[in-house]
PDB file of C-alpha atoms in Angstrom:
ATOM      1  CA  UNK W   1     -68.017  77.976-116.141  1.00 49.00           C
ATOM      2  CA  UNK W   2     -69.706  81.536-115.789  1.00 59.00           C
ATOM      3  CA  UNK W   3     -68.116  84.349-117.867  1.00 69.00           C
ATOM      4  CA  UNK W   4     -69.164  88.208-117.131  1.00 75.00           C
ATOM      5  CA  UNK W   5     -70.240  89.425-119.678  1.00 94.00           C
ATOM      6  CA  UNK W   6     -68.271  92.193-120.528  1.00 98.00           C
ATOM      7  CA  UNK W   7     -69.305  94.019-124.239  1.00 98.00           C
ATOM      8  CA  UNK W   8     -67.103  96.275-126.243  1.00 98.00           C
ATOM      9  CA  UNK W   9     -68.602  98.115-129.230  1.00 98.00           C
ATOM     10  CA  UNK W  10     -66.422 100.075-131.139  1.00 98.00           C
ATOM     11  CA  UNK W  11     -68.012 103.633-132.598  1.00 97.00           C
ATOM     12  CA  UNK W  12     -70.975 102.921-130.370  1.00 97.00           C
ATOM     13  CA  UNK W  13     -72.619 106.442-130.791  1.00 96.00           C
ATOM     14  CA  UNK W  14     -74.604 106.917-133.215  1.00 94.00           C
ATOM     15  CA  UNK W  15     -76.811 104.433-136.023  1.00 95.00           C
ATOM     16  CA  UNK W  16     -75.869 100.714-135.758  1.00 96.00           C
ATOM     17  CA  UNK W  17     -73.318 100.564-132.685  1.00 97.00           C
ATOM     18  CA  UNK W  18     -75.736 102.937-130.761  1.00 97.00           C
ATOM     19  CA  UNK W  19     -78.668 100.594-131.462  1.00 97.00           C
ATOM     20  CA  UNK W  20     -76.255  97.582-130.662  1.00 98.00           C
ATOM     21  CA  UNK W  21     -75.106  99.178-127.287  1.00 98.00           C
ATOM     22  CA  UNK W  22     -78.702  99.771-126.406  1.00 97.00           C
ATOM     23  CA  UNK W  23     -79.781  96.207-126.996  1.00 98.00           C
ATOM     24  CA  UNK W  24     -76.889  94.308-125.123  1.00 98.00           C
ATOM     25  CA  UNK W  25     -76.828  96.886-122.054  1.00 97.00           C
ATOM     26  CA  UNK W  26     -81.076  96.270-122.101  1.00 96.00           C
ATOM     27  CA  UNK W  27     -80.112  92.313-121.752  1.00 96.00           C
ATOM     28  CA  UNK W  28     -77.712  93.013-118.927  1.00 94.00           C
ATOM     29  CA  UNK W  29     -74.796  92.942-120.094  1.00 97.00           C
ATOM     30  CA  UNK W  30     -71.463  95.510-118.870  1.00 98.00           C
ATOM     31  CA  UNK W  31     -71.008  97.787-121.965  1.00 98.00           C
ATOM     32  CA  UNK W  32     -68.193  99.664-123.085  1.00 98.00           C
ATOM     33  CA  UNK W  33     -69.304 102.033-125.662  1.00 98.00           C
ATOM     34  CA  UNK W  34     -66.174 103.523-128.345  1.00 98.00           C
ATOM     35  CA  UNK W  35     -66.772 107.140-130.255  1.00 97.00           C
ATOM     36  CA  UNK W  36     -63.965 109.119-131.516  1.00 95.00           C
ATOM     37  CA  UNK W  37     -65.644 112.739-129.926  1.00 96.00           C
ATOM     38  CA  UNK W  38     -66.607 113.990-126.150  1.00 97.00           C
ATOM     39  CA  UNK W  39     -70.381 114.269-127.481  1.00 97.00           C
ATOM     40  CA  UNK W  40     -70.493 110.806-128.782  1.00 97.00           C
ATOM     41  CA  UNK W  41     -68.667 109.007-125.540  1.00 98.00           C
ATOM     42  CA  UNK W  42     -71.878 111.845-123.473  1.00 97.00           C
ATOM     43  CA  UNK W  43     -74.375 110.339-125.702  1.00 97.00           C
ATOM     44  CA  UNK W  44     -72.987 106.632-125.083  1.00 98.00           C
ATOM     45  CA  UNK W  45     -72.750 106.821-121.140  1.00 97.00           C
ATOM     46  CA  UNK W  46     -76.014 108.424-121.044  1.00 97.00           C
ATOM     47  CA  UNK W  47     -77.821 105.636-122.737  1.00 97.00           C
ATOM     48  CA  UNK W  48     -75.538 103.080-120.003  1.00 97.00           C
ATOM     49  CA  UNK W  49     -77.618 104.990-117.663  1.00 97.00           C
ATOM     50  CA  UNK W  50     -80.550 105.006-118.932  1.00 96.00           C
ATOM     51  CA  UNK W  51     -80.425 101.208-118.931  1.00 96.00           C
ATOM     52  CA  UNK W  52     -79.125 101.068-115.513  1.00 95.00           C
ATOM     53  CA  UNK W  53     -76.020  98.803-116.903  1.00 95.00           C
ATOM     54  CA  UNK W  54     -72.724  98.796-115.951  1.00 97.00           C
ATOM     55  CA  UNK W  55     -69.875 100.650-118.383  1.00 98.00           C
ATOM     56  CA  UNK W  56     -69.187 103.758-120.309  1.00 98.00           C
ATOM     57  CA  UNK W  57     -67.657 105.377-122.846  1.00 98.00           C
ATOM     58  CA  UNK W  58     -64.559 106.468-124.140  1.00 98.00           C
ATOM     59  CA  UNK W  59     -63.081 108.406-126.645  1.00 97.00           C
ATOM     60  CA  UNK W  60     -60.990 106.113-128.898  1.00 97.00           C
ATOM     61  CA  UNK W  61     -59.818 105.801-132.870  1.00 96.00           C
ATOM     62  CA  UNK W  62     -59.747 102.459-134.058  1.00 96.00           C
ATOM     63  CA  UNK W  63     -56.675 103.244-136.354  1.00 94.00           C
ATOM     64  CA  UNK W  64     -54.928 104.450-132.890  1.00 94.00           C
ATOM     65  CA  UNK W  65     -52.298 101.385-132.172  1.00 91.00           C
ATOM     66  CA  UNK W  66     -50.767 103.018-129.577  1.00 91.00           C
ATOM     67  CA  UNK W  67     -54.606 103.713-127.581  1.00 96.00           C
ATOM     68  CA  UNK W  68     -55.633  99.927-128.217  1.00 96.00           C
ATOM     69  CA  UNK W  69     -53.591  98.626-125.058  1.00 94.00           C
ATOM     70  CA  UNK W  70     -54.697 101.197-122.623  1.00 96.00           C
ATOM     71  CA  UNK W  71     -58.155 100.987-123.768  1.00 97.00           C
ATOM     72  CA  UNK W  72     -57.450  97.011-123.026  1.00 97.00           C
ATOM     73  CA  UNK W  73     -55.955  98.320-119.915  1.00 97.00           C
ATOM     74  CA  UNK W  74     -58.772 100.393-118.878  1.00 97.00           C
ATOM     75  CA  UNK W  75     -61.511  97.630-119.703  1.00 98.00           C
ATOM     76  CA  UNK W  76     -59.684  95.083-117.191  1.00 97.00           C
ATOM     77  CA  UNK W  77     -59.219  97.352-114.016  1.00 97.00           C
ATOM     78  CA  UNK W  78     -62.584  98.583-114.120  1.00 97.00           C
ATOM     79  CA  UNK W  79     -64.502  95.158-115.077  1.00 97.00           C
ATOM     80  CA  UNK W  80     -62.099  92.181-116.174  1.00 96.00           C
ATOM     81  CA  UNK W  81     -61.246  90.693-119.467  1.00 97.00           C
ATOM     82  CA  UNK W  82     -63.693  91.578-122.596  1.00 98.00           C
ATOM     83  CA  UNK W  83     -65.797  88.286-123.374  1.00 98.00           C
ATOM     84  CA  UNK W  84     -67.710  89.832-126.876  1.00 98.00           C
ATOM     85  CA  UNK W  85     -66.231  91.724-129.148  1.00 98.00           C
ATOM     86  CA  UNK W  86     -68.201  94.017-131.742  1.00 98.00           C
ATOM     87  CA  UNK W  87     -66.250  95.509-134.438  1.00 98.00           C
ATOM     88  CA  UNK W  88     -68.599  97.960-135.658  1.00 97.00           C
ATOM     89  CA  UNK W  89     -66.629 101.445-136.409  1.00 95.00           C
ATOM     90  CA  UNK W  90     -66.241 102.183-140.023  1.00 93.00           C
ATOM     91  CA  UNK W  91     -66.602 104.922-142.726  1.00 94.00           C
ATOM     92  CA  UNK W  92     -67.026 105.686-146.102  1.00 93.00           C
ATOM     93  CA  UNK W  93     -65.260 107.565-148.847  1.00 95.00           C
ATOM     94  CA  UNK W  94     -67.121 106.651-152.150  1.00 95.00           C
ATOM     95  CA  UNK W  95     -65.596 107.635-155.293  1.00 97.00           C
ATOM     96  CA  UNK W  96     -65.638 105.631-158.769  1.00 98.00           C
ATOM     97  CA  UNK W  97     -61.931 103.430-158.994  1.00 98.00           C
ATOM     98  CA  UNK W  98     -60.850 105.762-161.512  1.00 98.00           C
ATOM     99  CA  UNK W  99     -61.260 109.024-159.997  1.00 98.00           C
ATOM    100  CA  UNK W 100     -60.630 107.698-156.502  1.00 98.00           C
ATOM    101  CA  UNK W 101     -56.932 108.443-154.703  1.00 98.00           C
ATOM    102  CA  UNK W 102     -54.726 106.597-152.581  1.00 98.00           C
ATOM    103  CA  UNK W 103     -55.594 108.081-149.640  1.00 98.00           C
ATOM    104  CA  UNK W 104     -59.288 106.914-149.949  1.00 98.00           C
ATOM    105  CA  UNK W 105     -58.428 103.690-150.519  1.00 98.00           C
ATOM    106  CA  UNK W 106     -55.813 103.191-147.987  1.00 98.00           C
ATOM    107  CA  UNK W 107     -57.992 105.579-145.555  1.00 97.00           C
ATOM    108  CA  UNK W 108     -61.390 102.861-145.962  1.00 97.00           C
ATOM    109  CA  UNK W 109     -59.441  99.866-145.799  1.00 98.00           C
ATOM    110  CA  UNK W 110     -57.174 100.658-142.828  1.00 97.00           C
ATOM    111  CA  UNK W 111     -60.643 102.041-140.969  1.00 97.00           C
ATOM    112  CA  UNK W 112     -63.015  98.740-142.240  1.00 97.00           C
ATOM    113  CA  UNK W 113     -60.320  96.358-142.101  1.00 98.00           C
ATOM    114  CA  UNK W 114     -56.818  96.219-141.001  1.00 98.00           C
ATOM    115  CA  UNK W 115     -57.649  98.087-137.334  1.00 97.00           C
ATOM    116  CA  UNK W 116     -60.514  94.901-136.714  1.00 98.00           C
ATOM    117  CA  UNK W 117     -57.000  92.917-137.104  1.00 98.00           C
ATOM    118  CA  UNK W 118     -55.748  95.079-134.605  1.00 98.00           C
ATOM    119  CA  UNK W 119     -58.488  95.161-132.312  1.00 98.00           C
ATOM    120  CA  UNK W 120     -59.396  91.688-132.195  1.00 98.00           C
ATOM    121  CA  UNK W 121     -55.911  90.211-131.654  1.00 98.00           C
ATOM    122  CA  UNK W 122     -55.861  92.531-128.331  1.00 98.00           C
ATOM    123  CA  UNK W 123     -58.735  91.030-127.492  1.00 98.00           C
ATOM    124  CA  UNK W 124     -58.762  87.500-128.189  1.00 98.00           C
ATOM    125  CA  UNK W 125     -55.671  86.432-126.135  1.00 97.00           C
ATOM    126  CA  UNK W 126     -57.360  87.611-123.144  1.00 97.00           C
ATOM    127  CA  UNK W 127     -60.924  85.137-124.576  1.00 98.00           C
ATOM    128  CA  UNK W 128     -58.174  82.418-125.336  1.00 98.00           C
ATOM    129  CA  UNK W 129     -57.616  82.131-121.644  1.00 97.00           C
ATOM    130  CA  UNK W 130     -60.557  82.430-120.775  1.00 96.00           C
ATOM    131  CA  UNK W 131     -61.638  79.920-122.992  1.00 97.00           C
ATOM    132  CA  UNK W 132     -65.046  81.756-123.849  1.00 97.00           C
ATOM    133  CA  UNK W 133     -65.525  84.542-126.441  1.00 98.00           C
ATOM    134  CA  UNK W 134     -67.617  86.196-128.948  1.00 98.00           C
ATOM    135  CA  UNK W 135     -66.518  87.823-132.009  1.00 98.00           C
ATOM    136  CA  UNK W 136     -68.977  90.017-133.662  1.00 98.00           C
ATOM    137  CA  UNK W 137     -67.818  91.405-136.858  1.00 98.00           C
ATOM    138  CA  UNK W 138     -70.517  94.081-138.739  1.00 98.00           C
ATOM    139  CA  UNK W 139     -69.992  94.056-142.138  1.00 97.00           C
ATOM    140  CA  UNK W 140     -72.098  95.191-145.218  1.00 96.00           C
ATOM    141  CA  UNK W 141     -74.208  94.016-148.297  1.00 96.00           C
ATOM    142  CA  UNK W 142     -72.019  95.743-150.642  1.00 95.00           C
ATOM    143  CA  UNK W 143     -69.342  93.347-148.845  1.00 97.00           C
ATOM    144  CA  UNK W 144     -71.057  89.939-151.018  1.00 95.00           C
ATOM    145  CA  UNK W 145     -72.773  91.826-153.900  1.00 95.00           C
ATOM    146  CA  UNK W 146     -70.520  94.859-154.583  1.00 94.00           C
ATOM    147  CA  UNK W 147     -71.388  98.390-155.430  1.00 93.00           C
ATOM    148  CA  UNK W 148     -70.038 100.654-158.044  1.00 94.00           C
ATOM    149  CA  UNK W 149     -68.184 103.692-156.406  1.00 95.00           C
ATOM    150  CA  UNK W 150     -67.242 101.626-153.045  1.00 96.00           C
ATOM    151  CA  UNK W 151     -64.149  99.641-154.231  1.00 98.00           C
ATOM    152  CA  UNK W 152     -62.166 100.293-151.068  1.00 98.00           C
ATOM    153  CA  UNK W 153     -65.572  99.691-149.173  1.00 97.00           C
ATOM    154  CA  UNK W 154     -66.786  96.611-150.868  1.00 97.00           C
ATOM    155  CA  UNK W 155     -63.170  95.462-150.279  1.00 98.00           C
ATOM    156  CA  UNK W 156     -62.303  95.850-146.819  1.00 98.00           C
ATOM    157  CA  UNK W 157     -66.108  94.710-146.223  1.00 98.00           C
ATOM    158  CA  UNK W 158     -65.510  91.345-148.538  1.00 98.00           C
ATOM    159  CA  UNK W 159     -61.966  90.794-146.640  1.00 98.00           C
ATOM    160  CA  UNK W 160     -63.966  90.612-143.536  1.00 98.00           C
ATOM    161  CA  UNK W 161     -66.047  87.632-143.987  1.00 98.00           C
ATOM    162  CA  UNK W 162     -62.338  85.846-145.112  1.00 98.00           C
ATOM    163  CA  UNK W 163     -60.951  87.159-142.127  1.00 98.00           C
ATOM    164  CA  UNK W 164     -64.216  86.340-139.755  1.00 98.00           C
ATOM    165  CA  UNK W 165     -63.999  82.604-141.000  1.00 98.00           C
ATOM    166  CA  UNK W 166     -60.420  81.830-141.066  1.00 98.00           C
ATOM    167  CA  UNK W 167     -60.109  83.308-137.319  1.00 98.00           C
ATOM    168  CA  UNK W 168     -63.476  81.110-136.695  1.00 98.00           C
ATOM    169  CA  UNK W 169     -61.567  77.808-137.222  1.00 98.00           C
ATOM    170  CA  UNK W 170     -57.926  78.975-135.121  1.00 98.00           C
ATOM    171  CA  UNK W 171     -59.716  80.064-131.875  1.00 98.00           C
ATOM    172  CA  UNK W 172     -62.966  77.263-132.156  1.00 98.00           C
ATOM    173  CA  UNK W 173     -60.976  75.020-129.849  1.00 98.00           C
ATOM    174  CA  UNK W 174     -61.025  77.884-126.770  1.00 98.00           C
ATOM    175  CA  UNK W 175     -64.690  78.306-127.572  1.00 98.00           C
ATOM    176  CA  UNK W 176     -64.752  80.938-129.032  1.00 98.00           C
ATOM    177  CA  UNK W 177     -66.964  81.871-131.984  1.00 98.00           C
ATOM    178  CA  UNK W 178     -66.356  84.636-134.918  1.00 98.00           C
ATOM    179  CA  UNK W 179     -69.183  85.283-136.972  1.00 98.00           C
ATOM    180  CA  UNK W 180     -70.237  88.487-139.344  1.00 98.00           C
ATOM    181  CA  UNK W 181     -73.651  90.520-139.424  1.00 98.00           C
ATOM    182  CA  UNK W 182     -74.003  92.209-143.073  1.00 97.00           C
ATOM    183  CA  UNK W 183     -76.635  95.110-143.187  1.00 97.00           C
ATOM    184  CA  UNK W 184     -78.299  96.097-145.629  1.00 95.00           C
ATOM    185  CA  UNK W 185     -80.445  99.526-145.977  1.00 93.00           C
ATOM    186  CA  UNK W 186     -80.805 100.225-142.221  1.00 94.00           C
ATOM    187  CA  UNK W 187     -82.626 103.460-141.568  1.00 91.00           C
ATOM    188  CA  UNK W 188     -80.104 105.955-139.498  1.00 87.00           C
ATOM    189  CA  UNK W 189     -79.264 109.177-139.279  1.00 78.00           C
ATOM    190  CA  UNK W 190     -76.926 108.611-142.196  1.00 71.00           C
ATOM    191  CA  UNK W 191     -79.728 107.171-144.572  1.00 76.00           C
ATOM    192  CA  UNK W 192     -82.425 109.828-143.062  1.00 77.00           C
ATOM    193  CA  UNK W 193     -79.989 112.237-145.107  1.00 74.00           C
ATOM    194  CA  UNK W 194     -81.415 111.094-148.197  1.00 76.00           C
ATOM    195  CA  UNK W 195     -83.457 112.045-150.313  1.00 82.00           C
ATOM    196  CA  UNK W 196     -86.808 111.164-150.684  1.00 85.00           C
ATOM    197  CA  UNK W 197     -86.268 110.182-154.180  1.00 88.00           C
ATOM    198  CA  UNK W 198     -83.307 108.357-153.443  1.00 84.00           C
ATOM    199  CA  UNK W 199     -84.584 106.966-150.167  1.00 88.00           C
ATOM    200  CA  UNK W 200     -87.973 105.430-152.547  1.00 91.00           C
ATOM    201  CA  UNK W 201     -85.483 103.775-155.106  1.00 90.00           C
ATOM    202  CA  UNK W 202     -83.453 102.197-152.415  1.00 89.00           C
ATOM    203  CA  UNK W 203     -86.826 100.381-151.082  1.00 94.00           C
ATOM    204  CA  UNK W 204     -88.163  99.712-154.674  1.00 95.00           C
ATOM    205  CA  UNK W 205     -85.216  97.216-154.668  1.00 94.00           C
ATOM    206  CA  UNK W 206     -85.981  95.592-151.156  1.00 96.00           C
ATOM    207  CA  UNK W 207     -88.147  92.593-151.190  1.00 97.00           C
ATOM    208  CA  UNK W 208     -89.597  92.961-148.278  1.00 97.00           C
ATOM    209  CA  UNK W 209     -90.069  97.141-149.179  1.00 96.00           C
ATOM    210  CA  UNK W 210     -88.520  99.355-146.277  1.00 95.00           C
ATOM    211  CA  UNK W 211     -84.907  99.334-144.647  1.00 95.00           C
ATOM    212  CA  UNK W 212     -84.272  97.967-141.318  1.00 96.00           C
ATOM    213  CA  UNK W 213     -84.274  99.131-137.924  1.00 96.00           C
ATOM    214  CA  UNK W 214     -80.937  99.691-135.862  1.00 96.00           C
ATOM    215  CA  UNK W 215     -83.632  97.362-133.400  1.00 97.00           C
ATOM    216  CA  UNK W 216     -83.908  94.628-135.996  1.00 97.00           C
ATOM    217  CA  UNK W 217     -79.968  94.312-136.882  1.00 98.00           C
ATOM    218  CA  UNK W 218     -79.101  94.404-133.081  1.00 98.00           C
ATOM    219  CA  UNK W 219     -81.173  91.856-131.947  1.00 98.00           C
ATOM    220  CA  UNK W 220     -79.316  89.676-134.252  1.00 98.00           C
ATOM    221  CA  UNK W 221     -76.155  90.504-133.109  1.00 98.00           C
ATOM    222  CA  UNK W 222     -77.068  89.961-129.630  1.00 98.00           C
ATOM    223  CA  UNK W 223     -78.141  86.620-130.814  1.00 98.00           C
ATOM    224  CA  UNK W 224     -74.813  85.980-131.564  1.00 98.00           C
ATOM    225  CA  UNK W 225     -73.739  87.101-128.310  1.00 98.00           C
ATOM    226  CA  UNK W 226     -75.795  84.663-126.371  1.00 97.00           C
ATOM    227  CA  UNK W 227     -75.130  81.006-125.465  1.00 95.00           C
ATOM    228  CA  UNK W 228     -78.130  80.174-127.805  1.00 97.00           C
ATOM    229  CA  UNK W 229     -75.357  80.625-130.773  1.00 98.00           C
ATOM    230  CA  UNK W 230     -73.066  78.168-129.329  1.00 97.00           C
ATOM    231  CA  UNK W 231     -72.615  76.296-131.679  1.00 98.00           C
ATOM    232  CA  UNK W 232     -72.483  79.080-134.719  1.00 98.00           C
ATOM    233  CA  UNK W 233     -68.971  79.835-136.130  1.00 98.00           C
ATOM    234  CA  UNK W 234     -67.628  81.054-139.443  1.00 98.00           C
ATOM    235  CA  UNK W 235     -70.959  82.384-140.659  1.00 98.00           C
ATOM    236  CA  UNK W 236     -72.177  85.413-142.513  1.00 98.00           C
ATOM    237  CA  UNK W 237     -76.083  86.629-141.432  1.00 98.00           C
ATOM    238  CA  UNK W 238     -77.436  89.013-144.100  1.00 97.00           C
ATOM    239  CA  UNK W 239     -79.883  91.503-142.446  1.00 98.00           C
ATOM    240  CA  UNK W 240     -81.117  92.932-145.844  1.00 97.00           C
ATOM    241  CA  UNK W 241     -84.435  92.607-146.495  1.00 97.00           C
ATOM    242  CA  UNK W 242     -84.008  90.500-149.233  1.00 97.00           C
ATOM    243  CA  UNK W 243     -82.187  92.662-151.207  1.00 96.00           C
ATOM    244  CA  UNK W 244     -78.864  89.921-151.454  1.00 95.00           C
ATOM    245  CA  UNK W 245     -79.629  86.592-151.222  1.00 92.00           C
TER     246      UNK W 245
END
């Protein structure tokens, strides 16, 4: 049976999801790019068109319930159903467990965690009846190996891969598959911010000495997206460098 496929990647415009939507609209597929500002969704639908793909990009907040539907909505009246999913979106609010507040905590884990819940049960009914699907969850070193000051991080990251596996074996029979990419050290704008110091110690603990490309963690994911991953389901792919083995 031939599915269109139909891509949404959630905060699409900048770093990882930007490198993401660049690789799946470069191998065809109809993109629909997520950012939470009119720059970002600019930045997204420019790339679409740079690509000559099909899509664009909206303006939407993952923690948004009420904005889920009608981006849902919006997806099928324009193209049809979503067929891969990439939960991507996230943020950070590092602070030691001691010092950090409620609001961080519940602010991280809401963001990383409970909103992919949200997200991918809109989505999923629709790849139930279809019968085809791919679920494409990006989650983090820190997510298997910890990190001290990312508690809420390292937690919402580490309930992924539970939540990523246990969906894997409910929605298997439709043929659909639910797997998680954790990066490590990827070089973005958000790691450019370093310093140099910082940025050297980082690498010192890499195996394979540099961090990543937004190029090399996308292809993977797109990997995942393709019919050559058939028959991969419930699995975690470390994109690290070595640095977590």
């Amino acid at each position: 049976m031939s599915v269109t496929k139909i891509a949404l990647v959630t905060g699409a415009n900048r770093g990882i999801g930007h490198g993401i939507l660049k690789s799946l609209a470069s191998r065809g597929y109809i993109v629909i790019g997520t950012s939470r500002s009119k720059d970002g969704v600019s930045l997204i639908e420019n790339t679409l068109k740079e690509h000559k793909t099909q899509g664009f990009g909206t303006i939407f907040d993952v923690k948004d319930k009420d904005a889920l539907v009608n981006l849902n909505d919006k997806i099928k009246e324009k193209f049809g159903s979503v067929s891969i999913l990439v939960n991507n979106a996230g943020i950070t609010m590092d602070n030691l467990l001691i010092r950090m507040s409620e609001e961080e905590w519940s602010d991280v884990v809401d963001t990383n965690l409970t909103s992919i819940y949200r997200i991918t049960k809109e989505f999923v009914k629709d790849m139930m009846k279809a019968r085809f699907g791919r679920v494409i969850n990006i989650g983090s070193v820190v997510g298997v190996s910890g990190n001290a000051g990312q508690a809420n991080y390292s937690a919402a990251k580490s309930g992924l891969l539970g939540f990523s596996k246990s969906l894997a074996k409910e929605v298997a029979s439709r043929n659909i598959t639910v797997n998680t990419v954790s990066p490590g050290f990827i070089d973005t704008d958000m790691t450019n911010k370093l310093k140099d110091q910082q940025k050297q110690q980082l690498i010192n603990a890499i195996p394979l000495g540099r961090m990543g490309s937004t190029e090399e963690l996308a292809k993977v994911v797109c990997f995942l997206a393709s019919e050559d991953a058939s028959y991969i389901t419930g699995e975690n792919i470390n994109v690290n460098g070595g640095l977590y083995m």
